[in-house]
PDB file of C-alpha atoms in Angstrom:
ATOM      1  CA  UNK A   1      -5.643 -21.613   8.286  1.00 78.00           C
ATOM      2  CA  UNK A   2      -8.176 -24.497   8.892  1.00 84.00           C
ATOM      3  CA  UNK A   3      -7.370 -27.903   7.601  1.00 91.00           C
ATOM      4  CA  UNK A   4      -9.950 -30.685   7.242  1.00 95.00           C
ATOM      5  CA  UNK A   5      -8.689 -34.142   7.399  1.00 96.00           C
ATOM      6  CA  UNK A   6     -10.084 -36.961   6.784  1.00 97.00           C
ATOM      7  CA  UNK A   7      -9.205 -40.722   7.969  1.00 97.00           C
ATOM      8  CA  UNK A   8      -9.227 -43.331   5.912  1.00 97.00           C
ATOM      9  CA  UNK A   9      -8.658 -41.750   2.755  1.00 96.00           C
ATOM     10  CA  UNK A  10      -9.430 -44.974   1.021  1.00 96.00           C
ATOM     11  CA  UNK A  11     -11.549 -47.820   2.419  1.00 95.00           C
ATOM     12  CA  UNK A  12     -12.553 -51.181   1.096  1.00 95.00           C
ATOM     13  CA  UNK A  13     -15.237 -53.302   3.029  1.00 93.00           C
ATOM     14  CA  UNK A  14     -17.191 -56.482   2.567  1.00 95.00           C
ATOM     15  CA  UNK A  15     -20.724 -56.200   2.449  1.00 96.00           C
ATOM     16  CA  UNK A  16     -22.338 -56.293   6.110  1.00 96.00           C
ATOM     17  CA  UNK A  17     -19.298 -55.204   7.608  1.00 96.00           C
ATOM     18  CA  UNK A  18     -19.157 -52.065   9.995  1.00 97.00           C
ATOM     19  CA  UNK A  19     -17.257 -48.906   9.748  1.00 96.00           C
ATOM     20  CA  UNK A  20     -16.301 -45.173  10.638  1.00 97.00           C
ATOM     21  CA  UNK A  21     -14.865 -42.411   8.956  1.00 98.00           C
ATOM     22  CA  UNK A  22     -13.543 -39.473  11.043  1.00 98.00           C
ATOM     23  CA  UNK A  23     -12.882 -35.773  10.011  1.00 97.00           C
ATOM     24  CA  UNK A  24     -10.821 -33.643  12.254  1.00 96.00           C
ATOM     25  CA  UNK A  25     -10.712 -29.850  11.893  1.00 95.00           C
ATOM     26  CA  UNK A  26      -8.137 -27.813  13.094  1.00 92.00           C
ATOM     27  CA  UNK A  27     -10.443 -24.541  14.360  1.00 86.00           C
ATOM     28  CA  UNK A  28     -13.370 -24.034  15.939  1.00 82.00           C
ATOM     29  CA  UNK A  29     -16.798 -24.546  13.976  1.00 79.00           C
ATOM     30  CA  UNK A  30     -20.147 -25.414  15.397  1.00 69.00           C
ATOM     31  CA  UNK A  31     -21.443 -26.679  11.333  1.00 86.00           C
ATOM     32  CA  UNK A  32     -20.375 -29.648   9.822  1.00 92.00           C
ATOM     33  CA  UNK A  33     -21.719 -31.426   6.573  1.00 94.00           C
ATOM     34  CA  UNK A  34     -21.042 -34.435   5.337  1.00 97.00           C
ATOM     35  CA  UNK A  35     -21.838 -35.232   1.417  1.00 96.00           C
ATOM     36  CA  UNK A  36     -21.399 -38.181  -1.133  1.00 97.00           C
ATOM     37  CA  UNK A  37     -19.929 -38.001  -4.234  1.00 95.00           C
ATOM     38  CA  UNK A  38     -20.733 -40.705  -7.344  1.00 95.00           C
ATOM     39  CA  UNK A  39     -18.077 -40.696 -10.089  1.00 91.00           C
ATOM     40  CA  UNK A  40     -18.585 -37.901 -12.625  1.00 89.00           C
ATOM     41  CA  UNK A  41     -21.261 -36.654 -10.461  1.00 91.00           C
ATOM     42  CA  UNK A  42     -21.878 -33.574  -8.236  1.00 89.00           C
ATOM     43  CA  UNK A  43     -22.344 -33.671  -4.459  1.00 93.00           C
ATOM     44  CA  UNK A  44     -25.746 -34.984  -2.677  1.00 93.00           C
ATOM     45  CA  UNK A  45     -25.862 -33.471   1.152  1.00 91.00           C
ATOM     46  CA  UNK A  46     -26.124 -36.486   3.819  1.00 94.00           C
ATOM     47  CA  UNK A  47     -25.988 -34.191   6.983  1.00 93.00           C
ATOM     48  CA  UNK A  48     -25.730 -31.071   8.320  1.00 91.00           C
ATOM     49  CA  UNK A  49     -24.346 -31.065  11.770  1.00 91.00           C
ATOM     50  CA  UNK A  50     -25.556 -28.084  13.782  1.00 85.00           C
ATOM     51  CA  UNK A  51     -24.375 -28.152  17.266  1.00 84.00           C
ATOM     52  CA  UNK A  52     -21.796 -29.932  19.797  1.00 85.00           C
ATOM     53  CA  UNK A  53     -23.390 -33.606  20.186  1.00 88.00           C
ATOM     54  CA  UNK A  54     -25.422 -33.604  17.104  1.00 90.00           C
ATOM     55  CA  UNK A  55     -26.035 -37.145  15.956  1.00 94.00           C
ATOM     56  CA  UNK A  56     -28.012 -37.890  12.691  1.00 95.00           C
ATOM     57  CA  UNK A  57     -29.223 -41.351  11.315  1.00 96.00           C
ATOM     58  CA  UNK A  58     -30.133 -41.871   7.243  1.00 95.00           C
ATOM     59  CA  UNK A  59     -30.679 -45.134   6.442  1.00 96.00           C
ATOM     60  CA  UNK A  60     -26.977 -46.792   7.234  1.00 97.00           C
ATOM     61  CA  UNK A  61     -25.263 -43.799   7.602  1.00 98.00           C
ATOM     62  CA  UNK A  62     -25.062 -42.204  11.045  1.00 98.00           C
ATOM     63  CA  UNK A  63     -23.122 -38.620  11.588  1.00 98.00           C
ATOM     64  CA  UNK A  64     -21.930 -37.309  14.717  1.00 97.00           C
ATOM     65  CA  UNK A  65     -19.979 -34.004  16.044  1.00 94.00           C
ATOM     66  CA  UNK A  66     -18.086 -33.331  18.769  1.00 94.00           C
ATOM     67  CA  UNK A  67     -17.071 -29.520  18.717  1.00 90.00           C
ATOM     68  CA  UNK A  68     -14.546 -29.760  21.866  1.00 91.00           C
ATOM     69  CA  UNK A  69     -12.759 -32.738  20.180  1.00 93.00           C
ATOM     70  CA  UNK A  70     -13.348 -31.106  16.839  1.00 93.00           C
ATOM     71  CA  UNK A  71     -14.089 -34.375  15.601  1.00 95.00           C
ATOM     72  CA  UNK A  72     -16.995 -35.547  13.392  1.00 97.00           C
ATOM     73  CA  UNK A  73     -17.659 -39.236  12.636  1.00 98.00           C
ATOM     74  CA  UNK A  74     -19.850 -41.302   9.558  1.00 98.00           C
ATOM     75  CA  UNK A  75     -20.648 -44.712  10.903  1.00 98.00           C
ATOM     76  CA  UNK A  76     -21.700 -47.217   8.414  1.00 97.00           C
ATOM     77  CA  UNK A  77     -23.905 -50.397   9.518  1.00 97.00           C
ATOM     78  CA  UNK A  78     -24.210 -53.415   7.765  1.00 96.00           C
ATOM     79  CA  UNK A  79     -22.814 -51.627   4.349  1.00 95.00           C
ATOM     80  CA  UNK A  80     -24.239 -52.219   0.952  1.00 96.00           C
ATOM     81  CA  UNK A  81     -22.553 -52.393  -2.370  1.00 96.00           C
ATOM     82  CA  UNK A  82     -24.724 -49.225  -3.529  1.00 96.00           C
ATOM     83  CA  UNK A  83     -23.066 -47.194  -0.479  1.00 97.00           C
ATOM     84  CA  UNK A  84     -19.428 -47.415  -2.721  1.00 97.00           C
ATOM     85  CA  UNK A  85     -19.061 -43.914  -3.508  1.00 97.00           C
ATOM     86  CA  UNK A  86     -16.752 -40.964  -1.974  1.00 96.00           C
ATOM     87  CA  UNK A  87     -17.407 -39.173   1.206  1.00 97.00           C
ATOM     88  CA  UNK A  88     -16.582 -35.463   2.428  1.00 97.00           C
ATOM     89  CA  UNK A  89     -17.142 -33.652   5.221  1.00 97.00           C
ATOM     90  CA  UNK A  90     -17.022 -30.281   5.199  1.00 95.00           C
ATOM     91  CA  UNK A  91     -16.452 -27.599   7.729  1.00 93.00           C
ATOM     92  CA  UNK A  92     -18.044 -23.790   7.688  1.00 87.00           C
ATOM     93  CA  UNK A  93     -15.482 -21.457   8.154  1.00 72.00           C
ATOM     94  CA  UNK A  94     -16.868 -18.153  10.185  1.00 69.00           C
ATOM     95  CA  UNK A  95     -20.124 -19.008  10.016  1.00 66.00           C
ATOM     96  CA  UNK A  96     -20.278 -17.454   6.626  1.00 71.00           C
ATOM     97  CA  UNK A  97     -21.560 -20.976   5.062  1.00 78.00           C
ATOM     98  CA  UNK A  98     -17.834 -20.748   3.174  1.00 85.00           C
ATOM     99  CA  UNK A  99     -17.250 -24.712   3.072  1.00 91.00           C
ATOM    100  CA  UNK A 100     -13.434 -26.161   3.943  1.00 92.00           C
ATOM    101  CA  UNK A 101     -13.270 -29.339   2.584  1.00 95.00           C
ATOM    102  CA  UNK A 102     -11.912 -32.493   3.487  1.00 96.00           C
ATOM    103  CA  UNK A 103      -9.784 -34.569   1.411  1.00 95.00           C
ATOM    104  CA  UNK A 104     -12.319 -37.595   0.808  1.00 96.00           C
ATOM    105  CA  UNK A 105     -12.774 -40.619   1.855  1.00 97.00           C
ATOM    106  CA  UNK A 106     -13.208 -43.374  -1.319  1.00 97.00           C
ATOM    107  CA  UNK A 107     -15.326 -46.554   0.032  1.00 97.00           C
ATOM    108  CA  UNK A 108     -15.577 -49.265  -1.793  1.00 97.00           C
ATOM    109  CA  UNK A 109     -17.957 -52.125  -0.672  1.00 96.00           C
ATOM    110  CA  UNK A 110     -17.054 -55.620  -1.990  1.00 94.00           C
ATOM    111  CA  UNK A 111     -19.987 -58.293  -2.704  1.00 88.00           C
TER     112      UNK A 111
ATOM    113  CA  UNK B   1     -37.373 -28.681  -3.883  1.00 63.00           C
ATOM    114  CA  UNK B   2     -34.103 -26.484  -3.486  1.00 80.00           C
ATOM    115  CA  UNK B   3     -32.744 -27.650  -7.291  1.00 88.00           C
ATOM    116  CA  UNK B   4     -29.395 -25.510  -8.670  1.00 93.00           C
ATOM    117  CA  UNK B   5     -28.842 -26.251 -11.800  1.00 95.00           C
ATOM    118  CA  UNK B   6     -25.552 -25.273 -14.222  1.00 97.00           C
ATOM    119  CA  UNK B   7     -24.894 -24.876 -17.960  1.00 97.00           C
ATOM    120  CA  UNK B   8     -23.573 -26.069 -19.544  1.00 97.00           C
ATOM    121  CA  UNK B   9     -22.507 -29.259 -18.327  1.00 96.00           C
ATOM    122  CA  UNK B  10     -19.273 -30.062 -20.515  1.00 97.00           C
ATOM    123  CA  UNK B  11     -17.400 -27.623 -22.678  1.00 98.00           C
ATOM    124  CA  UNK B  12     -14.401 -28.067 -24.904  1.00 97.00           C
ATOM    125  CA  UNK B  13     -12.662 -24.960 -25.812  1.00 96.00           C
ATOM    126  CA  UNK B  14      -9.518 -23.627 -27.249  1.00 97.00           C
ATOM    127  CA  UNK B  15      -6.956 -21.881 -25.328  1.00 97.00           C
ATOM    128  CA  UNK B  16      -7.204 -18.186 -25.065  1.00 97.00           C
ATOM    129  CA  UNK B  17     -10.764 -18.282 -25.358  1.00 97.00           C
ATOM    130  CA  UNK B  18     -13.275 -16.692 -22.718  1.00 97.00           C
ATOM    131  CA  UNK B  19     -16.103 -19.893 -21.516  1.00 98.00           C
ATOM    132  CA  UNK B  20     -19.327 -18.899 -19.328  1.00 98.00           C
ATOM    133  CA  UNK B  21     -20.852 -20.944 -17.047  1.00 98.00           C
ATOM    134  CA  UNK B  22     -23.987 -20.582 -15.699  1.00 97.00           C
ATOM    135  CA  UNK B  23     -25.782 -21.291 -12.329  1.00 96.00           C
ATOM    136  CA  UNK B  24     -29.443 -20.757 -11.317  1.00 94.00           C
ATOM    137  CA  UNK B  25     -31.736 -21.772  -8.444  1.00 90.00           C
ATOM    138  CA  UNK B  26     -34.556 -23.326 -10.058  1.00 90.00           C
ATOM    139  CA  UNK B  27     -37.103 -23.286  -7.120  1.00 84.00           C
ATOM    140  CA  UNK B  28     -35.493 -20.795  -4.365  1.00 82.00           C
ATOM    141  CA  UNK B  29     -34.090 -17.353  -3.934  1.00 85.00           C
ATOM    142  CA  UNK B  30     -30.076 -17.781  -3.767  1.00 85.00           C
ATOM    143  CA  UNK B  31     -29.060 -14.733  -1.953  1.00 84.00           C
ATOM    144  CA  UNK B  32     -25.065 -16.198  -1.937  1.00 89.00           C
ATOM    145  CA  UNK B  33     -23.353 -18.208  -4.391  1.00 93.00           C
ATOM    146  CA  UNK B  34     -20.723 -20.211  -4.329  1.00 94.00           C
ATOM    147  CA  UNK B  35     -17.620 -21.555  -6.902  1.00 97.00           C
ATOM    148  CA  UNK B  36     -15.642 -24.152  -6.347  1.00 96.00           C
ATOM    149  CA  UNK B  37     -13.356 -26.201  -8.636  1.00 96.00           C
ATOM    150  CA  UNK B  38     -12.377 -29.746  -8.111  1.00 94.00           C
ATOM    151  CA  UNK B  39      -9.115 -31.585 -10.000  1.00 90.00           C
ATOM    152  CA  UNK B  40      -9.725 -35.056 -10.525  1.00 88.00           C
ATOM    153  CA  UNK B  41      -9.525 -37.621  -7.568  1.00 86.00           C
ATOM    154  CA  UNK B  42      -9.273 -34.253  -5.077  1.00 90.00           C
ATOM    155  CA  UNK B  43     -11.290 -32.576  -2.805  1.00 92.00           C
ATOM    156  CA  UNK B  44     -13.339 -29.327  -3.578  1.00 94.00           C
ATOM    157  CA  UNK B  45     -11.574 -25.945  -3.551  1.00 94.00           C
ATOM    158  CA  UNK B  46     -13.613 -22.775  -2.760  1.00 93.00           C
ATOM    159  CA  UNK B  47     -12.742 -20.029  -5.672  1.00 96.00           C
ATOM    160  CA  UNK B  48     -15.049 -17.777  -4.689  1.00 95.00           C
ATOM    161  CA  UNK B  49     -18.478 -16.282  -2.844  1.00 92.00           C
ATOM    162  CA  UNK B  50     -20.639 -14.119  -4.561  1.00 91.00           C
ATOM    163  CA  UNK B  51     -23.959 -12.448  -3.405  1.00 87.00           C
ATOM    164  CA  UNK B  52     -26.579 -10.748  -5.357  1.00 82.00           C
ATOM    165  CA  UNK B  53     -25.486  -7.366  -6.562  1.00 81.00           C
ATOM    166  CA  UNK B  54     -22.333  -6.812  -5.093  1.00 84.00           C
ATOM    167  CA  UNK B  55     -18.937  -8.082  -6.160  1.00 88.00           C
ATOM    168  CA  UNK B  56     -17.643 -11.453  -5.510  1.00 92.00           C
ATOM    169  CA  UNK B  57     -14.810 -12.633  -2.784  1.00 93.00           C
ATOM    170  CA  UNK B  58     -12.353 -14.508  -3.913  1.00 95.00           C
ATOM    171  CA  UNK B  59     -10.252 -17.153  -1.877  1.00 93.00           C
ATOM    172  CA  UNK B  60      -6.638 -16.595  -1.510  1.00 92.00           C
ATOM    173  CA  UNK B  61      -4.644 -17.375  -4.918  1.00 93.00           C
ATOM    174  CA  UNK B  62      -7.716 -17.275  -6.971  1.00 95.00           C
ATOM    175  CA  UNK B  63      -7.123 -14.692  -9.552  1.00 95.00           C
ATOM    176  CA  UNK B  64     -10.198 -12.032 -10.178  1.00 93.00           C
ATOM    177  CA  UNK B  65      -9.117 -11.032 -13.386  1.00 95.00           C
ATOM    178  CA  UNK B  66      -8.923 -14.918 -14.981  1.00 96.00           C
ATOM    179  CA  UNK B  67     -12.391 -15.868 -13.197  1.00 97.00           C
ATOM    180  CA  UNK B  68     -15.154 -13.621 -13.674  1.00 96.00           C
ATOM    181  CA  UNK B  69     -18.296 -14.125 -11.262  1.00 95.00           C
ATOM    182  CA  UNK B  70     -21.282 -11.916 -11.489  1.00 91.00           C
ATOM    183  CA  UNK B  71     -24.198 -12.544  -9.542  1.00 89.00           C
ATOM    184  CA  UNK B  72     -27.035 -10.211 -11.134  1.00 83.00           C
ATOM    185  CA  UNK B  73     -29.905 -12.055  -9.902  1.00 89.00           C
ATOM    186  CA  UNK B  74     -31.185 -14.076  -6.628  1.00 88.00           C
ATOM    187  CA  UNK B  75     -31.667 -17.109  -9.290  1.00 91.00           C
ATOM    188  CA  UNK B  76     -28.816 -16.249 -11.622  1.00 93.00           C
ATOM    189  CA  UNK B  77     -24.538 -16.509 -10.638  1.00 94.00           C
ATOM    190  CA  UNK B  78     -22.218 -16.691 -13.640  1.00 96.00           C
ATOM    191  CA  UNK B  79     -19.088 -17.760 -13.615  1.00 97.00           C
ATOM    192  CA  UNK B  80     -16.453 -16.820 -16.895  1.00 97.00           C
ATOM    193  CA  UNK B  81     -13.124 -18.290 -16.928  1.00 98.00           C
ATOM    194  CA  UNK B  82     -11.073 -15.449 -19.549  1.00 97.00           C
ATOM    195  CA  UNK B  83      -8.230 -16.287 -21.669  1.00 97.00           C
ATOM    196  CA  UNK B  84      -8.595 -19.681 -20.760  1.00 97.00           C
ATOM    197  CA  UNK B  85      -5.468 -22.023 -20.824  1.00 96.00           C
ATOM    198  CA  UNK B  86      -5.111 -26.272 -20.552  1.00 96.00           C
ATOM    199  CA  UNK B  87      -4.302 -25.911 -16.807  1.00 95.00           C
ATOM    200  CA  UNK B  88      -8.147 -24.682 -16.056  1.00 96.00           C
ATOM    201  CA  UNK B  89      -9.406 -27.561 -17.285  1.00 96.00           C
ATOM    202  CA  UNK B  90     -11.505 -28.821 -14.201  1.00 96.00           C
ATOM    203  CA  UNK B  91     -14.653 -29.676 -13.202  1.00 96.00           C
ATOM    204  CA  UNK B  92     -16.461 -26.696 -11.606  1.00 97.00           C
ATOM    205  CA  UNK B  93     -19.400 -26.312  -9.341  1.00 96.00           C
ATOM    206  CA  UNK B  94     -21.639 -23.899  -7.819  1.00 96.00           C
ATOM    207  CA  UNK B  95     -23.655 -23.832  -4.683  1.00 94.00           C
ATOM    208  CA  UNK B  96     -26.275 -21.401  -3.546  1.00 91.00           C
ATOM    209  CA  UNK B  97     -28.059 -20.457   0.040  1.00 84.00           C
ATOM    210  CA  UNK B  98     -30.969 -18.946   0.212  1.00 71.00           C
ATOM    211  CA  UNK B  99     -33.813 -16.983   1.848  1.00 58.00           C
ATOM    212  CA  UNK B 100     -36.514 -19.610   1.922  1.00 52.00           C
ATOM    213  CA  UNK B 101     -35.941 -20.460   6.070  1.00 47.00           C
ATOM    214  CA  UNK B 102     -39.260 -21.907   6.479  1.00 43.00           C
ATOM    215  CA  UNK B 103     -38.944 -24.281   3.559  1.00 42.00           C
ATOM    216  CA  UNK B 104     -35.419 -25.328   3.446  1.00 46.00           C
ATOM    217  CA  UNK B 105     -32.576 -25.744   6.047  1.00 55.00           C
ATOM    218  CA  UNK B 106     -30.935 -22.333   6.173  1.00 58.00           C
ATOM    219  CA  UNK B 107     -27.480 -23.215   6.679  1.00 69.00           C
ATOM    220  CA  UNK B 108     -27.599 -25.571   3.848  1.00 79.00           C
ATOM    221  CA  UNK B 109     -26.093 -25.439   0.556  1.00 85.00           C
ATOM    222  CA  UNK B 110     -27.640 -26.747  -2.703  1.00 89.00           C
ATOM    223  CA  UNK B 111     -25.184 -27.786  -5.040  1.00 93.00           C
ATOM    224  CA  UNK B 112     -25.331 -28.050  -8.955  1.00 95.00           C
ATOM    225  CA  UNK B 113     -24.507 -30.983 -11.049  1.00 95.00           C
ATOM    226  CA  UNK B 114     -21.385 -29.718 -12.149  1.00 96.00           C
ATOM    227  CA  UNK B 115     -19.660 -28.664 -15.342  1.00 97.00           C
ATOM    228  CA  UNK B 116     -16.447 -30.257 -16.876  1.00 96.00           C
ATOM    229  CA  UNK B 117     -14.368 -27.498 -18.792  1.00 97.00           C
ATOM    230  CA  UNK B 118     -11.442 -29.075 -21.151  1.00 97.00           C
ATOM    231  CA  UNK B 119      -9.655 -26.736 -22.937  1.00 97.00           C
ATOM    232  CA  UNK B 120      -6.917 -28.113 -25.520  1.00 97.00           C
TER     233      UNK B 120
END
């Protein structure tokens, strides 16, 4: 069974500050997504991760994925109150685009 | 572009009755669909894939029977929650891939808004 986990699960910053969130997967995948999630709302894609090395930069946000270390990472720079919101990554299972999620990660970014 | 959209977006509804919800690609052909459910504060739970014209497969412990998806169209995935009891009270929402490579990344997934079923 694959298991997405995510680290923090909660995370409270100062504005300007620097940070990661990592998402370990317990199987192999070569696709990884990461998406943002406003209260009440439905998800907005960030990143699709296609291959072993992939890095992606947005703005603040910067994804990466390591496929032998089954590890992806969200690096924020110099955060922004407007960034407070919750974060998932997600991991295709088979290739079949059928999404395993993570648990979340809730930032909060503090004036 | 690539815009899913679902209706309705909230429902209230009485136990034991049947609610539909519906979810279309506005501006793309969705040849798979996707259901998920999420309990508030949680992560997203796959219920079920569905692709156009043939029947739907459902994630282990999902019930068939309870949660009706029928996917008659590449625009059009419906998803009808039968007999419906306080305990499916959730916020569900779809997803769809399509077949428009050249426009659109074709390993991504296009989710809709969302609808919030509360049944009393």
């Amino acid at each position: 069974e694959l298991k997405v986990e995510q680290n923090p699960l909660f995370l409270s910053m100062q504005e300007g500050k620097n940070y990661t969130i990592y998402c370990n997967y317990s199987t192999t995948s070569d696709r990884l997504y990461w998406y943002r999630q406003d209260p009440g709302k439905s998800l907005e894609s960030l990143f699709v991760l296609l291959s072993n090395g992939a890095v992606k930069q947005e703005g603040r946000l910067m994804a990466s994925l390591d496929t032998k270390a089954r590890l992806s990472t969200l690096h924020i720079t110099a955060a922004v109150h407007d960034l407070s919101a919750t974060y998932f990554c997600a991991v295709d299972i088979g290739g079949g685009s059928r999404l395993t999620f993570g648990e979340g990660t809730q930032l909060t970014v503090n004036p | 572009g690539a815009v899913v959209s679902q209706h309705p977006s909230r429902v209230i509804c009485k136990s034991g009755t049947s609610v539909k919800i519906e979810c279309r690609s506005l501006d793309f052909q969705a040849t798979t669909m996707f259901w998920y459910r999420q309990f508030p504060k949680k992560s997203l739970m796959l219920m079920a894939t569905s692709n156009e014209g043939s029947k739907a497969t459902y994630e282990q412990g999902v019930e068939k029977d309870k949660f009706l998806i029928n996917h008659a169209s590449l625009t059009l995935s419906t998803l009808t929650v039968t007999s419906a009891h306080p305990e499916d009270s959730s916020f569900y929402i779809c997803s769809a891939s399509g077949l428009e490579r050249r426009a659109f990344d074709s390993y991504e997934q296009y989710f809709g808004p969302g609808t919030r079923l509360t049944v009393t």
